[in-house]
Amino acid sequence: MALLTVDFFAETLEVGTSMMIVLPQVTAEQVGVEAAGVVTDFPVLYLLHGMSDDHTAWVRYTSVERYAAERGLAVVMPAVHRSFYANERHGHAYWDFVSDELPRIVGNFVKVTADPARTYVAGLSMGGYGALKLALNFPDRFAAAASLSGALDLRWLMERPERREEVSGRIFGGDLDATEDLMALVERGQAPPLLIGCGTEDRLYDGNVTFAERARAVDLDVTTDFRIGDHEWSLWDAQLPRVMDFVMGAGQ
């Protein structure tokens, strides 16, 4: 595998930013790594970070590179800071960046597929929200999506005293538009297959259960992975191989 750190200029953000990319490299000589076969355009997973993390977090705290090598999967991990993957009311246009500019830039830089049947999105916490926001707004762009410990009930989170000023105020300006409320978006009944994972001890657990119930009520294809655990990397690392197998299996 190749691990790339890419520093580039984002037109939508009007500033330089960064991403990390795990890219398959077929080799018979690397000890301990079983690589998948040769392909010319790799299936790609956009893997989104949480609110207190950055583009390096998945590489630093999980075995994402090894998991991706076994599956011949490219993984793109962009930096979006504390934006909630939104066009911040008092900040930068991160929604425009991640939903439009980022895939075009990735396609120009590396050999990844442009086929929606082999394009996936997943994330944790704030990134779980971002992944489902992309999947629900653009269901035809992704073969599948997954959220781990996602902040799926955003209106609940916006009322938390410790998040009210930043999330409700700086990012969303006190309310959500039609692209931002997942609980409302899911009622449209349009989404690729979804995997919803969360630890049962996580304070976000109830919101994840509610989202899954609403998705099933409108006949969406939803798989859940609720297991003992909190908001922690040991849980997300354990769930990540299942996420990769789920999204890649959905596209076959």
XYZ file of N, CA and C in Angstrom:
756
model
N 0.836 -1.197 0.000
C 0.000 0.000 0.000
C 0.873 1.250 0.000
N 0.323 2.291 -0.582
C 0.949 3.602 -0.507
C 0.112 4.469 0.420
N 0.786 5.228 1.255
C 0.115 6.169 2.147
C 0.538 7.565 1.740
N -0.405 8.338 1.214
C -0.119 9.657 0.669
C -0.680 10.739 1.568
N 0.123 11.755 1.820
C -0.362 12.985 2.433
C -0.370 14.049 1.355
N -1.535 14.595 1.084
C -1.701 15.530 -0.024
C -2.096 16.894 0.525
N -1.267 17.877 0.278
C -1.568 19.266 0.614
C -1.933 19.979 -0.676
N -3.077 20.638 -0.707
C -3.569 21.221 -1.953
C -4.444 22.427 -1.650
N -4.756 23.179 -2.686
C -5.617 24.346 -2.544
C -7.042 23.974 -2.907
N -7.993 24.359 -2.064
C -9.406 24.097 -2.316
C -10.090 25.399 -2.722
N -10.623 25.407 -3.927
C -11.288 26.611 -4.424
C -12.502 26.977 -3.566
N -13.266 25.970 -3.155
C -14.473 26.242 -2.380
C -14.167 26.804 -1.000
N -13.017 26.429 -0.436
C -12.627 26.919 0.889
C -11.797 28.193 0.817
N -11.241 28.447 -0.360
C -10.347 29.586 -0.583
C -9.143 29.541 0.349
N -8.650 28.317 0.571
C -7.504 28.135 1.468
C -6.885 26.769 1.184
N -5.619 26.614 1.538
C -4.981 25.308 1.439
C -5.514 24.357 2.483
N -5.599 23.082 2.126
C -6.066 22.068 3.060
C -5.322 20.763 2.793
N -5.710 19.686 3.477
C -4.964 18.427 3.390
C -5.902 17.230 3.374
N -5.392 16.127 2.859
C -6.069 14.841 2.973
C -5.015 13.746 2.990
N -5.384 12.595 3.519
C -4.553 11.405 3.417
C -5.273 10.401 2.541
N -4.494 9.661 1.750
C -5.048 8.649 0.861
C -4.270 7.353 1.048
N -4.979 6.281 1.301
C -4.405 4.941 1.273
C -4.700 4.372 -0.107
N -3.650 3.989 -0.812
C -3.793 3.561 -2.206
C -3.195 2.169 -2.374
N -3.951 1.230 -2.925
C -3.421 -0.132 -3.104
C -2.166 -0.164 -3.962
N -1.243 -1.003 -3.549
C -0.012 -1.240 -4.303
C 0.220 -2.746 -4.317
N 0.129 -3.352 -5.480
C 0.256 -4.799 -5.576
C 1.723 -5.179 -5.502
N 2.053 -6.034 -4.534
C 3.431 -6.472 -4.371
C 3.453 -7.888 -3.825
N 4.413 -8.647 -4.250
C 4.568 -10.014 -3.746
C 5.621 -10.101 -2.655
N 6.260 -8.992 -2.322
C 7.431 -9.031 -1.460
C 7.218 -8.426 -0.083
N 6.082 -7.737 0.141
C 5.907 -7.067 1.429
C 5.449 -8.067 2.481
N 6.267 -8.266 3.499
C 6.007 -9.271 4.518
C 4.790 -8.877 5.346
N 3.870 -9.821 5.543
C 2.745 -9.617 6.437
C 1.569 -8.885 5.837
N 1.628 -8.531 4.563
C 0.525 -7.820 3.910
C 0.066 -8.626 2.718
N -1.202 -9.015 2.749
C -1.779 -9.745 1.631
C -2.505 -8.755 0.734
N -1.959 -8.482 -0.428
C -2.536 -7.488 -1.329
C -3.534 -8.130 -2.269
N -4.536 -7.347 -2.654
C -5.518 -7.816 -3.618
C -4.936 -7.749 -5.025
N -5.708 -8.237 -5.996
C -5.226 -8.297 -7.365
C -5.111 -6.947 -8.037
N -4.594 -6.963 -9.261
C -4.334 -5.742 -10.001
C -5.642 -5.171 -10.561
N -5.843 -3.868 -10.382
C -6.950 -3.153 -11.008
C -6.405 -1.829 -11.519
N -7.104 -1.248 -12.473
C -6.635 0.020 -13.035
C -7.305 1.230 -12.406
N -8.492 1.042 -11.865
C -9.145 2.140 -11.147
C -9.752 1.555 -9.869
N -9.196 1.939 -8.745
C -9.525 1.301 -7.481
C -10.901 1.735 -6.976
N -11.653 0.807 -6.371
C -12.836 1.227 -5.631
C -12.398 2.168 -4.512
N -13.249 3.115 -4.150
C -12.817 4.155 -3.226
C -13.827 4.356 -2.103
N -13.296 4.453 -0.902
C -14.063 4.769 0.295
C -13.649 6.141 0.801
N -14.594 7.067 0.855
C -14.358 8.349 1.505
C -14.644 8.153 2.987
N -13.606 8.300 3.811
C -13.686 7.980 5.232
C -13.501 9.267 6.035
N -14.553 9.667 6.737
C -14.633 11.006 7.314
C -14.348 11.004 8.820
N -13.645 12.032 9.265
C -13.212 12.100 10.664
C -14.243 12.793 11.558
N -14.015 12.674 12.871
C -14.890 13.263 13.865
C -14.498 14.678 14.229
N -15.252 15.264 15.152
C -15.151 16.690 15.443
C -13.817 17.081 16.070
N -13.256 16.211 16.888
C -11.990 16.543 17.547
C -10.779 15.990 16.800
N -10.997 15.460 15.592
C -9.932 14.804 14.838
C -9.530 15.615 13.606
N -8.669 15.007 12.796
C -8.284 15.595 11.518
C -8.083 14.465 10.513
N -7.477 14.792 9.381
C -7.327 13.814 8.304
C -6.371 12.676 8.640
N -5.604 12.803 9.717
C -4.654 11.756 10.094
C -5.233 10.743 11.073
N -6.392 11.008 11.646
C -6.874 10.239 12.787
C -7.104 8.766 12.463
N -7.749 8.474 11.339
C -8.017 7.083 11.007
C -6.716 6.290 10.836
N -5.694 6.921 10.277
C -4.411 6.245 10.077
C -3.695 6.045 11.411
N -3.812 7.002 12.304
C -3.087 6.948 13.575
C -3.713 5.978 14.572
N -5.028 5.836 14.560
C -5.715 5.112 15.628
C -6.361 3.801 15.204
N -6.301 3.470 13.902
C -6.831 2.187 13.445
C -5.836 1.531 12.500
N -6.180 0.327 12.076
C -5.362 -0.398 11.091
C -5.956 -0.250 9.700
N -6.428 0.940 9.377
C -7.120 1.172 8.108
C -6.271 0.774 6.910
N -4.970 1.014 6.962
C -4.119 0.690 5.819
C -4.076 -0.806 5.569
N -3.952 -1.583 6.627
C -3.922 -3.038 6.480
C -5.278 -3.564 6.011
N -6.355 -3.057 6.571
C -7.687 -3.499 6.155
C -7.923 -3.189 4.672
N -7.511 -2.010 4.243
C -7.702 -1.616 2.845
C -6.850 -2.471 1.908
N -5.629 -2.814 2.320
C -4.744 -3.635 1.493
C -5.371 -4.992 1.204
N -6.007 -5.582 2.195
C -6.609 -6.909 2.026
C -7.771 -6.888 1.041
N -8.329 -5.695 0.806
C -9.535 -5.589 -0.018
C -9.299 -4.844 -1.332
N -8.083 -4.388 -1.572
C -7.805 -3.632 -2.781
C -8.590 -2.342 -2.862
N -8.717 -1.657 -1.727
C -9.590 -0.498 -1.595
C -8.776 0.767 -1.368
N -9.053 1.797 -2.144
C -8.481 3.117 -1.875
C -9.328 3.815 -0.819
N -8.679 4.537 0.082
C -9.385 5.243 1.153
C -8.935 6.697 1.160
N -9.893 7.594 1.071
C -9.618 9.029 1.049
C -10.110 9.632 2.354
N -9.224 10.340 3.067
C -9.549 10.909 4.376
C -9.250 12.404 4.361
N -10.258 13.239 4.113
C -10.040 14.686 4.020
C -10.102 15.366 5.384
N -9.490 16.538 5.465
C -9.595 17.383 6.652
C -10.740 18.369 6.467
N -11.632 18.423 7.456
C -12.730 19.405 7.408
C -12.855 20.187 8.715
N -11.873 20.008 9.615
C -11.857 20.724 10.896
C -13.162 20.464 11.663
N -13.719 21.463 12.332
C -14.908 21.271 13.176
C -16.163 21.776 12.446
N -16.298 21.420 11.184
C -17.287 22.040 10.310
C -18.629 21.320 10.252
N -18.705 20.095 10.732
C -19.884 19.254 10.553
C -20.240 19.083 9.080
N -19.236 19.134 8.231
C -19.436 18.906 6.795
C -20.538 19.817 6.257
N -20.538 21.061 6.766
C -21.571 22.036 6.423
C -20.943 23.261 5.767
N -21.770 23.996 5.057
C -21.390 25.356 4.682
C -21.617 26.209 5.922
N -20.537 26.433 6.656
C -20.649 27.106 7.946
C -21.266 28.494 7.775
N -22.192 28.824 8.664
C -22.814 30.147 8.596
C -21.801 31.251 8.883
N -20.814 30.916 9.691
C -19.743 31.867 10.013
C -18.408 31.155 9.817
N -18.079 30.873 8.550
C -16.854 30.143 8.285
C -16.728 29.793 6.817
N -16.396 28.530 6.555
C -16.068 28.093 5.201
C -17.121 27.131 4.636
N -17.096 26.976 3.319
C -18.088 26.163 2.600
C -17.637 24.707 2.528
N -17.638 24.021 3.666
C -17.156 22.644 3.693
C -18.107 21.666 3.025
N -19.399 21.946 3.012
C -20.319 21.069 2.303
C -20.051 21.098 0.808
N -19.876 22.272 0.267
C -19.530 22.384 -1.153
C -18.209 21.683 -1.443
N -17.272 21.795 -0.510
C -15.967 21.166 -0.682
C -16.085 19.651 -0.739
N -16.723 19.054 0.257
C -16.719 17.589 0.347
C -17.688 16.948 -0.644
N -18.768 17.635 -0.986
C -19.767 17.041 -1.871
C -19.470 17.253 -3.349
N -18.658 18.259 -3.665
C -18.437 18.584 -5.075
C -16.952 18.635 -5.449
N -16.195 19.490 -4.781
C -14.810 19.700 -5.206
C -13.908 18.514 -4.870
N -14.052 17.952 -3.698
C -13.155 16.876 -3.259
C -13.126 15.691 -4.222
N -14.262 15.103 -4.612
C -14.167 13.958 -5.534
C -13.540 14.307 -6.873
N -13.724 15.523 -7.335
C -13.090 15.917 -8.591
C -11.574 16.011 -8.425
N -11.133 16.558 -7.322
C -9.696 16.665 -7.071
C -9.074 15.285 -6.912
N -9.720 14.417 -6.152
C -9.199 13.057 -5.957
C -9.078 12.341 -7.301
N -10.104 12.469 -8.149
C -10.062 11.834 -9.454
C -8.948 12.342 -10.340
N -8.560 13.599 -10.159
C -7.453 14.158 -10.926
C -6.097 13.694 -10.404
N -6.004 13.432 -9.105
C -4.718 13.124 -8.484
C -4.348 11.644 -8.539
N -5.326 10.749 -8.345
C -5.019 9.326 -8.201
C -6.002 8.483 -9.008
N -5.630 7.208 -9.210
C -6.433 6.303 -10.025
C -7.518 5.646 -9.170
N -8.613 6.369 -8.973
C -9.757 5.776 -8.296
C -10.950 5.826 -9.236
N -11.904 4.971 -8.958
C -13.055 4.850 -9.839
C -13.936 6.095 -9.800
N -14.636 6.330 -10.908
C -15.700 7.327 -10.957
C -17.062 6.648 -10.992
N -17.078 5.336 -10.839
C -18.298 4.541 -10.912
C -19.014 4.558 -9.560
N -20.247 5.055 -9.483
C -20.959 5.046 -8.196
C -21.108 3.658 -7.592
N -21.114 2.623 -8.410
C -21.263 1.256 -7.904
C -20.039 0.788 -7.132
N -18.931 1.536 -7.220
C -17.698 1.178 -6.500
C -17.171 2.365 -5.695
N -18.091 3.255 -5.323
C -17.758 4.430 -4.515
C -18.574 4.382 -3.231
N -17.903 4.571 -2.091
C -18.536 4.392 -0.788
C -18.167 5.558 0.123
N -18.963 5.742 1.182
C -18.671 6.793 2.146
C -19.000 6.289 3.550
N -18.134 6.634 4.499
C -18.326 6.237 5.894
C -17.640 7.261 6.785
N -17.955 7.217 8.066
C -17.302 8.130 8.992
C -17.699 7.824 10.419
N -17.039 8.482 11.354
C -17.342 8.312 12.768
C -17.768 9.638 13.387
N -18.723 9.559 14.301
C -19.194 10.711 15.070
C -19.646 11.836 14.130
N -19.000 12.994 14.157
C -19.324 14.042 13.192
C -19.189 13.525 11.769
N -18.212 12.651 11.537
C -18.025 12.068 10.211
C -19.100 11.069 9.842
N -19.704 10.412 10.832
C -20.848 9.558 10.556
C -22.020 10.378 10.062
N -22.220 11.526 10.707
C -23.233 12.469 10.222
C -22.909 12.893 8.789
N -21.654 13.250 8.526
C -21.268 13.687 7.190
C -21.466 12.617 6.140
N -21.151 11.368 6.495
C -21.301 10.270 5.538
C -22.761 10.060 5.158
N -23.653 10.062 6.150
C -25.067 9.863 5.848
C -25.670 11.097 5.186
N -25.159 12.257 5.514
C -25.613 13.474 4.830
C -25.318 13.377 3.334
N -24.142 12.907 2.976
C -23.808 12.714 1.567
C -24.688 11.635 0.939
N -24.869 10.522 1.631
C -25.631 9.412 1.068
C -27.105 9.753 0.884
N -27.678 10.522 1.807
C -29.091 10.860 1.709
C -29.353 11.973 0.697
N -28.408 12.879 0.554
C -28.570 13.951 -0.426
C -28.237 13.507 -1.841
N -27.302 12.537 -1.948
C -26.862 12.068 -3.267
C -26.881 10.540 -3.307
N -28.054 9.933 -3.204
C -28.105 8.461 -3.115
C -27.585 7.753 -4.348
N -27.549 8.436 -5.480
C -27.070 7.796 -6.711
C -25.549 7.846 -6.858
N -24.869 8.527 -5.966
C -23.410 8.647 -6.077
C -22.654 7.542 -5.351
N -23.342 6.825 -4.458
C -22.655 5.872 -3.585
C -23.366 4.526 -3.614
N -22.562 3.463 -3.621
C -23.122 2.118 -3.563
C -23.608 1.782 -2.162
N -22.999 2.398 -1.141
C -23.379 2.141 0.245
C -22.722 3.197 1.125
N -23.243 3.308 2.352
C -22.705 4.270 3.314
C -22.764 3.669 4.702
N -21.866 4.135 5.566
C -21.837 3.634 6.940
C -21.521 4.761 7.912
N -22.135 4.669 9.071
C -21.886 5.624 10.156
C -21.532 4.850 11.409
N -20.456 5.242 12.061
C -20.065 4.675 13.347
C -20.206 5.754 14.415
N -21.037 5.474 15.418
C -21.261 6.423 16.517
C -21.596 7.808 15.989
N -22.435 7.852 14.978
C -22.714 9.105 14.298
C -23.564 10.068 15.111
N -23.323 11.360 14.906
C -24.162 12.417 15.487
C -25.366 12.589 14.570
N -26.273 11.633 14.612
C -27.354 11.552 13.634
C -28.565 12.397 14.019
N -28.758 12.600 15.316
C -29.837 13.476 15.784
C -29.238 14.846 16.070
N -29.049 15.626 15.013
C -28.311 16.879 15.134
C -29.077 17.910 15.950
N -30.392 17.916 15.860
C -31.158 18.890 16.641
C -30.973 18.665 18.141
N -30.885 17.406 18.554
C -30.592 17.102 19.956
C -29.220 17.635 20.339
N -28.238 17.409 19.476
C -26.880 17.853 19.770
C -26.793 19.374 19.835
N -27.524 20.061 18.980
C -27.481 21.524 18.954
C -27.987 22.146 20.245
N -28.781 21.408 20.998
C -29.317 21.917 22.260
C -28.444 21.583 23.463
N -27.407 20.780 23.248
C -26.502 20.469 24.356
C -25.753 21.728 24.773
N -25.698 22.048 26.056
C -25.051 23.299 26.483
C -23.619 23.435 26.004
N -22.881 22.334 25.980
C -21.478 22.389 25.593
C -21.296 22.525 24.079
N -22.362 22.330 23.295
C -22.271 22.414 21.841
C -23.098 23.556 21.251
N -23.933 24.188 22.055
C -24.901 25.146 21.526
C -24.244 26.306 20.809
N -23.234 26.891 21.415
C -22.626 28.085 20.817
C -21.930 27.750 19.503
N -21.181 26.656 19.489
C -20.423 26.333 18.277
C -21.291 25.669 17.213
N -21.953 24.572 17.580
C -22.688 23.810 16.573
C -23.935 24.553 16.122
N -24.757 24.968 17.073
C -25.988 25.661 16.708
C -25.706 27.055 16.168
N -24.757 27.753 16.777
C -24.498 29.135 16.395
C -23.538 29.303 15.236
N -22.250 29.024 15.484
C -21.232 29.297 14.466
C -21.439 28.479 13.197
N -21.767 27.199 13.344
C -21.836 26.331 12.169
C -23.185 26.440 11.457
N -24.286 26.295 12.202
C -25.595 26.200 11.560
C -26.465 27.446 11.721
N -26.006 28.448 12.462
C -26.756 29.692 12.571
C -28.123 29.534 13.205
N -28.274 28.538 14.074
C -29.512 28.390 14.829
C -30.540 27.463 14.214
N -30.372 27.054 12.970
C -31.335 26.152 12.350
C -30.670 25.385 11.213
N -31.357 24.351 10.742
C -30.838 23.483 9.696
C -31.613 23.708 8.409
N -30.902 23.640 7.273
C -31.613 23.721 6.000
C -31.994 22.315 5.537
N -32.568 22.230 4.365
C -33.131 20.959 3.894
C -32.091 19.886 3.648
N -30.832 20.258 3.507
C -29.780 19.264 3.253
C -29.160 18.729 4.531
N -29.540 19.254 5.705
C -28.741 19.051 6.914
C -29.388 18.204 8.008
N -30.692 18.100 8.052
C -31.381 17.369 9.110
C -31.587 15.918 8.668
N -30.768 15.009 9.174
C -30.835 13.618 8.735
C -32.167 12.978 9.087
N -32.734 13.332 10.218
C -33.997 12.729 10.624
C -35.126 13.096 9.662
N -35.026 14.271 9.056
C -36.002 14.664 8.041
C -35.640 14.082 6.678
N -34.361 14.096 6.337
C -33.923 13.574 5.042
C -34.274 12.106 4.861
N -34.162 11.334 5.924
C -34.402 9.900 5.806
C -35.856 9.614 5.459
N -36.757 10.527 5.775
C -38.172 10.327 5.477
C -38.441 10.288 3.972
N -37.515 10.790 3.154
C -37.696 10.722 1.704
C -37.650 9.291 1.188
N -37.016 8.408 1.948
C -36.935 7.012 1.537
C -35.990 6.747 0.393
N -34.979 7.606 0.246
C -34.008 7.439 -0.834
C -32.599 7.414 -0.251
N -31.959 6.266 -0.346
C -30.591 6.106 0.170
C -30.040 4.785 -0.334
N -28.729 4.690 -0.488
C -28.115 3.385 -0.746
C -28.187 2.537 0.522
N -27.790 1.279 0.476
C -27.736 0.485 1.701
C -26.897 1.180 2.776
N -27.390 1.121 4.016
C -26.757 1.832 5.128
C -26.371 0.856 6.230
N -25.199 1.104 6.814
C -24.778 0.410 8.030
C -24.698 1.451 9.141
N -25.426 1.219 10.230
C -25.430 2.121 11.374
C -24.821 1.376 12.551
N -23.651 1.826 13.014
C -22.987 1.205 14.150
C -22.848 2.181 15.297
N -22.935 1.668 16.518
C -22.751 2.531 17.688
C -22.571 1.669 18.925
N -21.816 2.175 19.877
C -21.681 1.518 21.165
C -22.903 1.773 22.034
N -23.344 0.759 22.759
C -24.549 0.898 23.572
C -24.344 1.814 24.777
N -23.106 2.121 25.118
C -22.830 3.024 26.235
C -22.604 4.458 25.761
N -22.676 4.700 24.484
C -22.433 6.017 23.894
C -23.667 6.897 24.105
N -23.456 8.174 24.436
C -24.597 9.063 24.626
C -25.325 9.341 23.307
N -24.689 9.012 22.184
C -25.339 9.165 20.887
C -26.135 7.926 20.485
N -26.143 6.911 21.317
C -26.774 5.640 20.969
C -28.259 5.791 20.650
N -29.003 6.507 21.482
C -30.444 6.645 21.273
C -30.750 7.282 19.920
N -29.969 8.284 19.537
C -30.164 8.910 18.239
C -29.903 7.962 17.088
N -28.927 7.073 17.251
C -28.639 6.077 16.219
C -29.775 5.058 16.101
N -30.330 4.637 17.229
C -31.459 3.703 17.213
C -32.662 4.345 16.529
N -32.935 5.601 16.892
C -34.076 6.305 16.300
C -33.915 6.450 14.795
N -32.703 6.817 14.352
C -32.468 6.960 12.918
C -32.699 5.636 12.200
N -32.161 4.553 12.740
C -32.318 3.244 12.102
C -33.795 2.859 12.023
N -34.551 3.141 13.062
C -35.976 2.824 13.053
C -36.706 3.628 11.986
N -36.379 4.905 11.846
C -37.027 5.739 10.835
C -36.655 5.288 9.425
N -35.404 4.877 9.254
C -34.976 4.398 7.941
C -35.724 3.121 7.564
N -35.876 2.213 8.496
C -36.596 0.971 8.213
C -38.081 1.230 7.971
N -38.618 2.250 8.626
C -40.035 2.558 8.466
C -40.373 3.005 7.049
N -39.377 3.534 6.325
C -39.600 3.936 4.928
C -38.934 2.943 3.967
N -38.695 1.723 4.485
C -38.229 0.585 3.676
C -36.828 0.762 3.104
N -35.980 1.506 3.793
C -34.582 1.577 3.387
C -33.850 0.312 3.837
N -32.781 -0.006 3.133
C -31.946 -1.166 3.447
C -30.958 -0.757 4.534
N -31.243 -1.170 5.773
C -30.447 -0.738 6.927
C -29.934 -1.956 7.690
N -28.641 -1.967 7.951
C -28.006 -2.952 8.814
C -27.481 -2.235 10.042
N -27.655 -2.806 11.210
C -27.158 -2.179 12.434
C -26.061 -3.031 13.063
N -25.139 -2.344 13.727
C -24.065 -2.991 14.476
C -23.970 -2.279 15.823
N -24.889 -2.620 16.713
C -24.906 -2.060 18.055
C -24.269 -3.077 19.003
N -23.182 -2.688 19.604
C -22.467 -3.602 20.490
C -21.964 -2.837 21.707
N -21.558 -3.545 22.737
C -21.070 -2.909 23.958
C -19.856 -2.053 23.640
N -19.872 -0.811 24.108
C -18.764 0.098 23.867
C -19.211 1.529 24.009
N -18.247 2.428 24.053
C -18.516 3.849 24.201
C -18.007 4.577 22.958
N -17.802 5.870 23.075
C -17.332 6.697 21.971
C -15.817 6.589 21.922
N -15.291 5.515 21.306
C -13.881 5.191 21.496
C -13.305 4.481 20.278
N -11.984 4.679 20.090
C -11.300 4.158 18.919
C -11.208 2.640 18.923
N -11.144 2.008 20.078
C -11.066 0.549 20.098
C -12.308 -0.064 19.459
N -13.461 0.561 19.673
C -14.682 0.079 19.048
C -14.662 0.335 17.545
N -14.285 1.550 17.130
C -14.303 1.892 15.703
C -13.299 1.069 14.908
N -12.151 0.773 15.497
C -11.174 -0.075 14.812
C -11.726 -1.483 14.636
N -12.435 -1.973 15.634
C -13.032 -3.310 15.532
C -14.149 -3.338 14.487
N -14.857 -2.238 14.309
C -15.977 -2.199 13.372
C -15.543 -1.887 11.937
N -14.378 -1.299 11.765
C -13.970 -0.831 10.444
C -13.888 -1.943 9.395
N -13.340 -3.123 9.691
C -13.357 -4.180 8.668
C -14.770 -4.544 8.229
N -15.710 -4.558 9.162
C -17.090 -4.859 8.779
C -17.645 -3.751 7.888
N -17.305 -2.500 8.196
C -17.742 -1.393 7.346
C -17.248 -1.602 5.915
N -15.974 -1.922 5.764
C -15.424 -2.110 4.415
C -16.083 -3.268 3.705
N -16.278 -4.388 4.400
C -16.919 -5.531 3.771
C -18.373 -5.214 3.405
N -19.050 -4.479 4.272
C -20.447 -4.128 4.005
C -20.566 -3.249 2.756
N -19.805 -2.162 2.708
C -19.983 -1.243 1.581
C -19.539 -1.884 0.271
N -18.450 -2.647 0.298
C -17.993 -3.279 -0.934
C -18.954 -4.389 -1.370
N -19.535 -5.094 -0.426
C -20.500 -6.119 -0.767
C -21.773 -5.556 -1.350
N -22.169 -4.373 -0.874
C -23.378 -3.745 -1.382
C -23.236 -3.332 -2.829
N -21.999 -3.055 -3.255
C -21.778 -2.603 -4.616
C -21.627 -3.729 -5.626
N -21.676 -4.976 -5.176
C -21.463 -6.109 -6.082
C -22.769 -6.629 -6.652
